[in-house]
Structure formats: C-alpha cells, structure tokens
C-alpha atoms as an extended CHARMM CRD file, in Angstrom:
* protein
*
       226  EXT
         1         1  LYS       CA              6.4240000000       -8.1490000000       14.8020000000  PROA      1               0.0000000000
         2         2  LEU       CA              6.2930000000       -5.3260000000       12.6430000000  PROA      2               0.0000000000
         3         3  ALA       CA              7.2730000000       -1.1470000000       13.7850000000  PROA      3               0.0000000000
         4         4  LEU       CA              6.2980000000        1.6180000000       11.9910000000  PROA      4               0.0000000000
         5         5  LEU       CA              8.1020000000        4.7540000000       13.8140000000  PROA      5               0.0000000000
         6         6  VAL       CA              7.3400000000        7.9770000000       13.3970000000  PROA      6               0.0000000000
         7         7  GLY       CA              9.6490000000       11.2650000000       13.6480000000  PROA      7               0.0000000000
         8         8  GLY       CA              6.4270000000       13.2300000000       13.1970000000  PROA      8               0.0000000000
         9         9  VAL       CA              2.6950000000       12.9120000000       13.1960000000  PROA      9               0.0000000000
        10        10  LEU       CA              1.9290000000        9.7090000000       11.5090000000  PROA      10              0.0000000000
        11        11  GLY       CA             -1.6180000000        7.9370000000       11.2400000000  PROA      11              0.0000000000
        12        12  LEU       CA             -1.1690000000        3.9400000000       12.1380000000  PROA      12              0.0000000000
        13        13  ALA       CA             -4.5130000000        3.1770000000       11.0920000000  PROA      13              0.0000000000
        14        14  GLY       CA             -2.7530000000        1.6440000000        7.8060000000  PROA      14              0.0000000000
        15        15  LEU       CA             -0.8540000000       -0.8050000000        9.3910000000  PROA      15              0.0000000000
        16        16  THR       CA             -2.3520000000       -4.3110000000        8.6480000000  PROA      16              0.0000000000
        17        17  ILE       CA             -0.6070000000       -7.1590000000        8.7220000000  PROA      17              0.0000000000
        18        18  SER       CA             -2.6480000000      -10.1790000000        6.7600000000  PROA      18              0.0000000000
        19        19  PRO       CA             -3.1430000000      -13.8660000000        6.5640000000  PROA      19              0.0000000000
        20        20  SER       CA             -0.7300000000      -15.5420000000        4.5280000000  PROA      20              0.0000000000
        21        21  TYR       CA             -1.5130000000      -16.8890000000        1.0570000000  PROA      21              0.0000000000
        22        22  ALA       CA             -3.6650000000      -19.4760000000        0.3480000000  PROA      22              0.0000000000
        23        23  ALA       CA             -4.5980000000      -21.2110000000       -3.1630000000  PROA      23              0.0000000000
        24        24  ASN       CA             -7.5840000000      -20.6450000000       -4.9900000000  PROA      24              0.0000000000
        25        25  ASP       CA             -8.2260000000      -17.9110000000       -2.5690000000  PROA      25              0.0000000000
        26        26  THR       CA            -10.0340000000      -14.5760000000       -4.6470000000  PROA      26              0.0000000000
        27        27  GLU       CA             -8.9600000000      -11.9460000000       -2.5650000000  PROA      27              0.0000000000
        28        28  ILE       CA             -9.5460000000       -8.0730000000       -2.2450000000  PROA      28              0.0000000000
        29        29  TYR       CA             -8.4450000000       -5.1540000000        0.1550000000  PROA      29              0.0000000000
        30        30  ILE       CA             -9.3520000000       -1.8690000000        0.5320000000  PROA      30              0.0000000000
        31        31  VAL       CA             -6.4680000000        0.8370000000        0.9710000000  PROA      31              0.0000000000
        32        32  GLN       CA             -8.2820000000        4.0660000000        2.2930000000  PROA      32              0.0000000000
        33        33  GLY       CA             -6.2040000000        6.8640000000        0.6900000000  PROA      33              0.0000000000
        34        34  LEU       CA             -8.3700000000        9.8680000000        0.0600000000  PROA      34              0.0000000000
        35        35  PRO       CA             -7.5510000000       12.0730000000        3.3660000000  PROA      35              0.0000000000
        36        36  GLY       CA            -10.0240000000       13.3950000000        6.3970000000  PROA      36              0.0000000000
        37        37  LYS       CA            -12.5470000000       11.2160000000        4.7170000000  PROA      37              0.0000000000
        38        38  ASP       CA            -14.3200000000        8.2190000000        6.5290000000  PROA      38              0.0000000000
        39        39  LEU       CA            -15.4700000000        5.8660000000        3.3530000000  PROA      39              0.0000000000
        40        40  ASP       CA            -17.9170000000        3.2250000000        3.2080000000  PROA      40              0.0000000000
        41        41  VAL       CA            -17.2960000000        0.4150000000        0.9180000000  PROA      41              0.0000000000
        42        42  ALA       CA            -19.2940000000       -1.8550000000       -1.5070000000  PROA      42              0.0000000000
        43        43  ILE       CA            -18.4210000000       -4.6350000000       -3.5840000000  PROA      43              0.0000000000
        44        44  ASP       CA            -21.1920000000       -4.8630000000       -6.4020000000  PROA      44              0.0000000000
        45        45  GLY       CA            -23.3940000000       -3.2630000000       -4.6580000000  PROA      45              0.0000000000
        46        46  GLU       CA            -23.2220000000       -5.2910000000       -1.5260000000  PROA      46              0.0000000000
        47        47  SER       CA            -21.5890000000       -3.0840000000        1.4600000000  PROA      47              0.0000000000
        48        48  VAL       CA            -18.6490000000       -4.5970000000        2.9850000000  PROA      48              0.0000000000
        49        49  ALA       CA            -16.8820000000       -1.9670000000        5.4310000000  PROA      49              0.0000000000
        50        50  GLU       CA            -18.2780000000        1.6090000000        6.6260000000  PROA      50              0.0000000000
        51        51  ASP       CA            -16.8250000000        4.3560000000        8.1960000000  PROA      51              0.0000000000
        52        52  VAL       CA            -12.8420000000        3.3770000000        6.5570000000  PROA      52              0.0000000000
        53        53  LYS       CA            -10.4680000000        6.1950000000        7.9770000000  PROA      53              0.0000000000
        54        54  THR       CA             -7.7730000000        7.7330000000        6.2620000000  PROA      54              0.0000000000
        55        55  ALA       CA             -4.8070000000        5.2910000000        5.5560000000  PROA      55              0.0000000000
        56        56  ALA       CA             -6.2920000000        2.4780000000        7.1530000000  PROA      56              0.0000000000
        57        57  ILE       CA             -6.8990000000       -0.8180000000        5.0860000000  PROA      57              0.0000000000
        58        58  ALA       CA             -9.5980000000       -2.8240000000        5.4330000000  PROA      58              0.0000000000
        59        59  GLY       CA            -10.4050000000       -6.7070000000        4.3250000000  PROA      59              0.0000000000
        60        60  PRO       CA             -9.5100000000       -9.1250000000        3.0970000000  PROA      60              0.0000000000
        61        61  PHE       CA            -12.7480000000       -9.7990000000        1.0340000000  PROA      61              0.0000000000
        62        62  LYS       CA            -13.5400000000      -13.2080000000       -1.0580000000  PROA      62              0.0000000000
        63        63  VAL       CA            -14.6580000000      -12.1600000000       -4.2330000000  PROA      63              0.0000000000
        64        64  LYS       CA            -15.4830000000      -13.8520000000       -7.3280000000  PROA      64              0.0000000000
        65        65  PRO       CA            -13.2960000000      -14.2400000000       -9.8310000000  PROA      65              0.0000000000
        66        66  GLY       CA            -14.1220000000      -11.7100000000      -12.9150000000  PROA      66              0.0000000000
        67        67  SER       CA            -15.3920000000       -8.4680000000      -13.4410000000  PROA      67              0.0000000000
        68        68  ARG       CA            -16.0410000000       -6.6850000000      -10.3050000000  PROA      68              0.0000000000
        69        69  MET       CA            -17.6410000000       -3.1350000000       -8.9070000000  PROA      69              0.0000000000
        70        70  VAL       CA            -16.1060000000       -1.3760000000       -5.7780000000  PROA      70              0.0000000000
        71        71  THR       CA            -18.3330000000        2.0480000000       -4.8780000000  PROA      71              0.0000000000
        72        72  PHE       CA            -16.9500000000        4.2090000000       -2.2110000000  PROA      72              0.0000000000
        73        73  SER       CA            -18.9970000000        6.9260000000       -0.8450000000  PROA      73              0.0000000000
        74        74  GLU       CA            -19.8140000000        9.6460000000        2.1660000000  PROA      74              0.0000000000
        75        75  ASN       CA            -22.9500000000        9.5610000000        4.0600000000  PROA      75              0.0000000000
        76        76  GLY       CA            -24.4130000000        7.9440000000        1.3580000000  PROA      76              0.0000000000
        77        77  THR       CA            -23.4770000000       10.1090000000       -1.9020000000  PROA      77              0.0000000000
        78        78  THR       CA            -21.2730000000        7.9780000000       -4.1900000000  PROA      78              0.0000000000
        79        79  VAL       CA            -17.4360000000        9.6850000000       -4.4880000000  PROA      79              0.0000000000
        80        80  LEU       CA            -15.9060000000        7.7810000000       -6.5980000000  PROA      80              0.0000000000
        81        81  GLU       CA            -16.5390000000        3.6370000000       -8.1980000000  PROA      81              0.0000000000
        82        82  ASN       CA            -14.2050000000        1.8510000000      -10.7260000000  PROA      82              0.0000000000
        83        83  THR       CA            -14.5520000000       -1.7310000000      -12.8110000000  PROA      83              0.0000000000
        84        84  PHE       CA            -11.9320000000       -3.7640000000      -12.1390000000  PROA      84              0.0000000000
        85        85  SER       CA            -10.7410000000       -7.6330000000      -13.2680000000  PROA      85              0.0000000000
        86        86  ILE       CA             -9.2180000000      -10.2750000000      -11.1950000000  PROA      86              0.0000000000
        87        87  LYS       CA             -8.5820000000      -14.1340000000      -11.9620000000  PROA      87              0.0000000000
        88        88  GLU       CA             -8.9910000000      -16.6470000000       -9.4880000000  PROA      88              0.0000000000
        89        89  GLY       CA             -6.5650000000      -17.5150000000       -6.9310000000  PROA      89              0.0000000000
        90        90  SER       CA             -5.6850000000      -13.4030000000       -7.2200000000  PROA      90              0.0000000000
        91        91  LYS       CA             -5.4460000000      -10.5700000000       -4.4850000000  PROA      91              0.0000000000
        92        92  ALA       CA             -5.4640000000       -6.9760000000       -5.3310000000  PROA      92              0.0000000000
        93        93  ASP       CA             -4.8090000000       -3.8770000000       -2.8170000000  PROA      93              0.0000000000
        94        94  ILE       CA             -8.2400000000       -1.4440000000       -4.4810000000  PROA      94              0.0000000000
        95        95  VAL       CA             -6.4850000000        1.7830000000       -3.6780000000  PROA      95              0.0000000000
        96        96  ALA       CA             -8.7720000000        5.3990000000       -3.2770000000  PROA      96              0.0000000000
        97        97  HSD       CA             -6.7810000000        8.0440000000       -3.8670000000  PROA      97              0.0000000000
        98        98  LEU       CA             -5.8430000000       11.4960000000       -4.8270000000  PROA      98              0.0000000000
        99        99  PRO       CA             -4.8370000000       12.3170000000       -8.2600000000  PROA      99              0.0000000000
       100       100  ALA       CA             -1.1260000000       14.1470000000       -8.6820000000  PROA      100             0.0000000000
       101       101  SER       CA             -3.0940000000       17.6100000000       -8.3420000000  PROA      101             0.0000000000
       102       102  SER       CA             -5.0240000000       17.6950000000       -5.3110000000  PROA      102             0.0000000000
       103       103  SER       CA             -7.6720000000       20.0370000000       -7.0670000000  PROA      103             0.0000000000
       104       104  GLY       CA             -8.5260000000       16.6280000000       -9.1830000000  PROA      104             0.0000000000
       105       105  ASP       CA            -11.4490000000       14.4270000000       -9.2980000000  PROA      105             0.0000000000
       106       106  PRO       CA            -10.6590000000       10.7950000000       -6.7410000000  PROA      106             0.0000000000
       107       107  LEU       CA             -9.2330000000        8.4550000000       -8.3340000000  PROA      107             0.0000000000
       108       108  VAL       CA             -9.3090000000        3.7930000000       -7.9380000000  PROA      108             0.0000000000
       109       109  THR       CA             -5.9060000000        2.3490000000       -8.6320000000  PROA      109             0.0000000000
       110       110  VAL       CA             -5.9810000000       -1.0720000000       -8.7350000000  PROA      110             0.0000000000
       111       111  TYR       CA             -2.8270000000       -3.1170000000       -7.2260000000  PROA      111             0.0000000000
       112       112  LYS       CA             -2.8040000000       -7.1490000000       -8.1690000000  PROA      112             0.0000000000
       113       113  TYR       CA             -0.2960000000       -9.4540000000       -6.9890000000  PROA      113             0.0000000000
       114       114  ASP       CA             -0.5220000000      -13.3240000000       -6.8420000000  PROA      114             0.0000000000
       115       115  SER       CA              1.1070000000      -15.7730000000       -4.5470000000  PROA      115             0.0000000000
       116       116  ILE       CA              5.0400000000      -14.9100000000       -4.6610000000  PROA      116             0.0000000000
       117       117  LYS       CA              8.0440000000      -16.2380000000       -2.1780000000  PROA      117             0.0000000000
       118       118  VAL       CA             10.5230000000      -14.0660000000       -0.7520000000  PROA      118             0.0000000000
       119       119  PRO       CA             14.2410000000      -15.6440000000        0.4550000000  PROA      119             0.0000000000
       120       120  ASN       CA             14.7750000000      -16.7600000000        4.0990000000  PROA      120             0.0000000000
       121       121  GLY       CA             16.1610000000      -13.1940000000        5.9500000000  PROA      121             0.0000000000
       122       122  LYS       CA             14.7170000000      -10.8310000000        3.1810000000  PROA      122             0.0000000000
       123       123  ALA       CA             11.4140000000       -8.8340000000        2.7160000000  PROA      123             0.0000000000
       124       124  ARG       CA              9.8280000000       -7.7160000000       -0.2020000000  PROA      124             0.0000000000
       125       125  LEU       CA              9.4340000000       -3.8190000000       -0.2660000000  PROA      125             0.0000000000
       126       126  VAL       CA              6.7390000000       -2.0700000000       -2.4780000000  PROA      126             0.0000000000
       127       127  VAL       CA              6.5450000000        1.5550000000       -2.2220000000  PROA      127             0.0000000000
       128       128  SER       CA              3.3040000000        2.9210000000       -4.2690000000  PROA      128             0.0000000000
       129       129  HSD       CA              2.8480000000        7.0020000000       -5.1000000000  PROA      129             0.0000000000
       130       130  VAL       CA             -0.6730000000        7.5060000000       -4.4720000000  PROA      130             0.0000000000
       131       131  ALA       CA             -0.3540000000       10.7510000000       -3.1220000000  PROA      131             0.0000000000
       132       132  ALA       CA             -1.0270000000       14.2860000000       -4.3190000000  PROA      132             0.0000000000
       133       133  VAL       CA              2.7260000000       15.3570000000       -5.2410000000  PROA      133             0.0000000000
       134       134  PRO       CA              4.2340000000       15.3710000000       -8.9230000000  PROA      134             0.0000000000
       135       135  PRO       CA              6.6510000000       12.5190000000       -9.5540000000  PROA      135             0.0000000000
       136       136  ALA       CA              8.8360000000       11.9820000000       -6.5860000000  PROA      136             0.0000000000
       137       137  ASP       CA             12.0250000000        9.7300000000       -5.7800000000  PROA      137             0.0000000000
       138       138  ILE       CA             12.0880000000        7.7990000000       -2.1100000000  PROA      138             0.0000000000
       139       139  LEU       CA             14.7210000000        7.9610000000       -0.2080000000  PROA      139             0.0000000000
       140       140  VAL       CA             15.8080000000        5.2890000000        2.1560000000  PROA      140             0.0000000000
       141       141  ASN       CA             18.4370000000        5.6220000000        4.3970000000  PROA      141             0.0000000000
       142       142  GLY       CA             19.3830000000        9.1900000000        3.0240000000  PROA      142             0.0000000000
       143       143  GLN       CA             19.6150000000        7.1140000000       -1.0970000000  PROA      143             0.0000000000
       144       144  VAL       CA             17.5450000000        7.3570000000       -3.8930000000  PROA      144             0.0000000000
       145       145  LEU       CA             16.0670000000        3.4800000000       -3.5590000000  PROA      145             0.0000000000
       146       146  PHE       CA             12.9480000000        4.1540000000       -6.0100000000  PROA      146             0.0000000000
       147       147  ALA       CA             13.2950000000        7.3690000000       -8.3660000000  PROA      147             0.0000000000
       148       148  ASN       CA             10.6520000000        9.1790000000      -10.6070000000  PROA      148             0.0000000000
       149       149  ILE       CA              7.6650000000        7.4100000000       -9.4740000000  PROA      149             0.0000000000
       150       150  ALA       CA              4.7150000000        9.3620000000      -10.9080000000  PROA      150             0.0000000000
       151       151  ASN       CA              0.8300000000        9.2170000000       -9.1750000000  PROA      151             0.0000000000
       152       152  GLY       CA             -0.3340000000        5.1900000000       -9.4900000000  PROA      152             0.0000000000
       153       153  GLU       CA              2.8170000000        3.5310000000      -10.0210000000  PROA      153             0.0000000000
       154       154  SER       CA              4.2400000000        1.2030000000       -7.9340000000  PROA      154             0.0000000000
       155       155  LEU       CA              7.7740000000       -0.4870000000       -7.3920000000  PROA      155             0.0000000000
       156       156  GLU       CA              9.4430000000       -2.9080000000       -5.5040000000  PROA      156             0.0000000000
       157       157  LEU       CA             12.8320000000       -4.5250000000       -4.3860000000  PROA      157             0.0000000000
       158       158  VAL       CA             13.8990000000       -7.0730000000       -2.4390000000  PROA      158             0.0000000000
       159       159  VAL       CA             15.2720000000       -5.7870000000        0.9490000000  PROA      159             0.0000000000
       160       160  PRO       CA             17.1820000000       -7.2760000000        3.7470000000  PROA      160             0.0000000000
       161       161  VAL       CA             14.9950000000       -7.0440000000        7.2840000000  PROA      161             0.0000000000
       162       162  ALA       CA             16.2630000000       -4.2600000000        9.1080000000  PROA      162             0.0000000000
       163       163  THR       CA             14.5270000000       -0.5200000000        9.7240000000  PROA      163             0.0000000000
       164       164  TYR       CA             15.0880000000        2.3230000000        7.4080000000  PROA      164             0.0000000000
       165       165  LYS       CA             14.6740000000        5.8770000000        6.5790000000  PROA      165             0.0000000000
       166       166  VAL       CA             12.0950000000        7.1450000000        4.5380000000  PROA      166             0.0000000000
       167       167  SER       CA             11.1410000000       10.0910000000        2.7550000000  PROA      167             0.0000000000
       168       168  ILE       CA              9.8640000000       11.2140000000       -0.4090000000  PROA      168             0.0000000000
       169       169  VAL       CA             10.6670000000       14.1780000000       -2.1980000000  PROA      169             0.0000000000
       170       170  PRO       CA             10.4140000000       15.9580000000       -5.4980000000  PROA      170             0.0000000000
       171       171  SER       CA             12.2630000000       13.4450000000       -8.5230000000  PROA      171             0.0000000000
       172       172  LYS       CA             15.9750000000       14.3000000000       -9.0600000000  PROA      172             0.0000000000
       173       173  LYS       CA             15.7590000000       17.0010000000       -5.7720000000  PROA      173             0.0000000000
       174       174  THR       CA             16.4230000000       16.8560000000       -2.2680000000  PROA      174             0.0000000000
       175       175  GLU       CA             13.7310000000       19.7760000000       -0.9120000000  PROA      175             0.0000000000
       176       176  PRO       CA             10.6320000000       20.2770000000       -0.4640000000  PROA      176             0.0000000000
       177       177  VAL       CA             10.3260000000       17.0050000000        1.4620000000  PROA      177             0.0000000000
       178       178  PHE       CA              6.8770000000       16.3220000000        0.7390000000  PROA      178             0.0000000000
       179       179  PHE       CA              7.1020000000       13.8580000000        3.5390000000  PROA      179             0.0000000000
       180       180  GLY       CA              9.1400000000       12.1490000000        6.4950000000  PROA      180             0.0000000000
       181       181  PRO       CA             11.8570000000       10.8350000000        7.6640000000  PROA      181             0.0000000000
       182       182  VAL       CA             10.1370000000        8.2190000000        9.0080000000  PROA      182             0.0000000000
       183       183  SER       CA             11.0820000000        5.0730000000       10.3070000000  PROA      183             0.0000000000
       184       184  LEU       CA              9.9370000000        1.8160000000        8.5410000000  PROA      184             0.0000000000
       185       185  THR       CA             10.9340000000       -1.7600000000        9.9450000000  PROA      185             0.0000000000
       186       186  VAL       CA             10.1130000000       -4.1600000000        7.1070000000  PROA      186             0.0000000000
       187       187  LYS       CA              8.9170000000       -7.8720000000        8.3980000000  PROA      187             0.0000000000
       188       188  GLY       CA             10.4660000000      -10.6350000000        6.9910000000  PROA      188             0.0000000000
       189       189  GLY       CA              9.4650000000      -13.0070000000        4.7310000000  PROA      189             0.0000000000
       190       190  ALA       CA              6.7060000000      -10.9300000000        3.7890000000  PROA      190             0.0000000000
       191       191  ILE       CA              5.4780000000       -7.9770000000        1.2900000000  PROA      191             0.0000000000
       192       192  ASN       CA              5.7620000000       -5.0060000000        2.8140000000  PROA      192             0.0000000000
       193       193  ARG       CA              3.1260000000       -2.9840000000        0.8730000000  PROA      193             0.0000000000
       194       194  VAL       CA              3.8460000000        0.9680000000        1.0820000000  PROA      194             0.0000000000
       195       195  TYR       CA              0.9780000000        3.3750000000        0.3020000000  PROA      195             0.0000000000
       196       196  ALA       CA              2.1810000000        7.1940000000        0.1440000000  PROA      196             0.0000000000
       197       197  VAL       CA             -0.9880000000        9.1620000000        0.1130000000  PROA      197             0.0000000000
       198       198  GLY       CA             -2.4080000000       12.7500000000        1.1590000000  PROA      198             0.0000000000
       199       199  ASP       CA             -1.3000000000       16.3680000000        0.0290000000  PROA      199             0.0000000000
       200       200  PRO       CA              1.6000000000       17.8990000000        1.8390000000  PROA      200             0.0000000000
       201       201  ALA       CA              0.0260000000       21.0510000000        0.4730000000  PROA      201             0.0000000000
       202       202  GLU       CA             -3.0360000000       20.1400000000        3.3720000000  PROA      202             0.0000000000
       203       203  LYS       CA             -0.1510000000       18.9110000000        5.1410000000  PROA      203             0.0000000000
       204       204  THR       CA             -1.8590000000       15.8320000000        4.8720000000  PROA      204             0.0000000000
       205       205  MET       CA              0.7620000000       13.2360000000        4.0500000000  PROA      205             0.0000000000
       206       206  ASN       CA              0.3760000000        9.8140000000        5.6780000000  PROA      206             0.0000000000
       207       207  VAL       CA              1.6200000000        5.9760000000        4.4050000000  PROA      207             0.0000000000
       208       208  ALA       CA             -0.4160000000        2.9920000000        4.7800000000  PROA      208             0.0000000000
       209       209  VAL       CA              1.3990000000       -0.1420000000        4.8590000000  PROA      209             0.0000000000
       210       210  HSD       CA             -0.1360000000       -3.5250000000        3.8740000000  PROA      210             0.0000000000
       211       211  VAL       CA              1.5500000000       -6.2150000000        4.9540000000  PROA      211             0.0000000000
       212       212  LEU       CA              1.1510000000       -9.9820000000        4.0320000000  PROA      212             0.0000000000
       213       213  THR       CA              2.7750000000      -13.1320000000        5.2470000000  PROA      213             0.0000000000
       214       214  ALA       CA              4.7980000000      -15.0260000000        1.8350000000  PROA      214             0.0000000000
       215       215  GLY       CA              5.9090000000      -18.4260000000        1.7050000000  PROA      215             0.0000000000
       216       216  THR       CA              9.8810000000      -17.8740000000        1.9310000000  PROA      216             0.0000000000
       217       217  THR       CA             12.7230000000      -19.4730000000        0.0630000000  PROA      217             0.0000000000
       218       218  GLY       CA             16.3200000000      -20.8040000000        0.6220000000  PROA      218             0.0000000000
       219       219  SER       CA             17.8670000000      -22.3370000000        4.1610000000  PROA      219             0.0000000000
       220       220  VAL       CA             17.4220000000      -20.7930000000        7.5940000000  PROA      220             0.0000000000
       221       221  GLU       CA             20.6000000000      -19.7980000000        9.5160000000  PROA      221             0.0000000000
       222       222  PRO       CA             22.5790000000      -22.6060000000       11.1330000000  PROA      222             0.0000000000
       223       223  SER       CA             22.5730000000      -22.3910000000       15.0380000000  PROA      223             0.0000000000
       224       224  GLU       CA             25.8540000000      -24.2460000000       15.5730000000  PROA      224             0.0000000000
       225       225  VAL       CA             28.3070000000      -25.3580000000       12.9580000000  PROA      225             0.0000000000
       226       226  ASN       CA             30.1010000000      -28.9230000000       14.0480000000  PROA      226             0.0000000000
C-alpha cells in the first residue's frame, strides 16, 4: 500500500495507483497541476473527464497511436491545449501546470514512458518539477537527491522501498523551502511518479503522485535457509 503522510497541508487527490502495464495498450493519464481550478478534459475533441481537481490524476484513457490533441477547459472556456504523439503500446502522463513564473501562461508537458521492470524489493522514483518556482533541488532525508531541476524537467532513480522525507528548495540553497518536508512511502515493484505543482507565493504547493505497478527482476528474499 502506498501511503502519503504529510507534516503540513497536502491534498491526497493526486494519489493514484494504476493497473500494471499490458502489451499493446496505448494509454494516457491526465495530471491536473493548475491550482484553484476544476478542469474538463477532452482528447481529440471528445470529453473524457470533468471537474478534475488540482493534484488529481484522471485515467487511464485508451488512445490510438499517432498524433493526439488534448484540451483543458473550465466553464466552457479553453484554458490550454496541446498536440502530442504517442507510439503503440506506450503510456504518457499529460500534465497541465504553471510555468516557472506564475505570471506566465499555463503549460502542457507530456511525460512518456514504456514498459519497464524494477528490481525486486526496490522502487523507481520519478520526480518532475512542474511548479511555479525556479530551478530547484529535491532533498530526500536532508540530502540532495535530485539537483537543479527546471520547470518541466524530470529525473529518476531506483531506490529501496522505504519512507522518505522530501523537501523542495532553490537550487544550491536550503532556504526558502518551497515545499515540505513531507513523508513519502514508495511502493515496491512500481514506478512512483511524483509531480511538484502549484505556486509557493500563493501557498498552493502540492504534489500529485501517480503509481504504476511494473514487473520485477531478481529473486525474492528466501523464507528459510537449510
């Protein structure tokens, strides 16, 4: 079970555990990273989700391989839209989010990923910076695990299954703390995709967590040794 425990205010709407990968499935997920909005989502002009709240994840939505159009709207008015391509059997997270400067126009960033296996007893942790902050460091248990991530960028590591204290701070600095610390327990044998969203100046920082169960490699721990 994946737990997201908070030392402050953190919405749990962004916690989603998705089915495992299946061959020949071409799917997308919607990550709603715009604070203070409930967005309707259409793919190629067809409505797929309504009133998607901040930090929530909608999907999966099966799509045909090739070029697709996603549209985000609120109260009938288009907020933003984006065209992207996806190959057969792939998956993608389509993220609506703020730019590095909150005064700029909202953005759509597409994170694509294929089937992948995770070593037994480990978890793949993917952290994406889609918040209204400059390049940032991600501190894990007080140490810089992801350094100098700019808005729209993503980094990943394979980590032991455990609970980690996570904070977001300016690159090469320890203050001000943009977000956290929060306690994140990663799910083993899975891809744990964590999106930092919102605007610290407006006190809307949050995280969306998308967990996809993956195949594992390696043997399990023996129950006994003769």
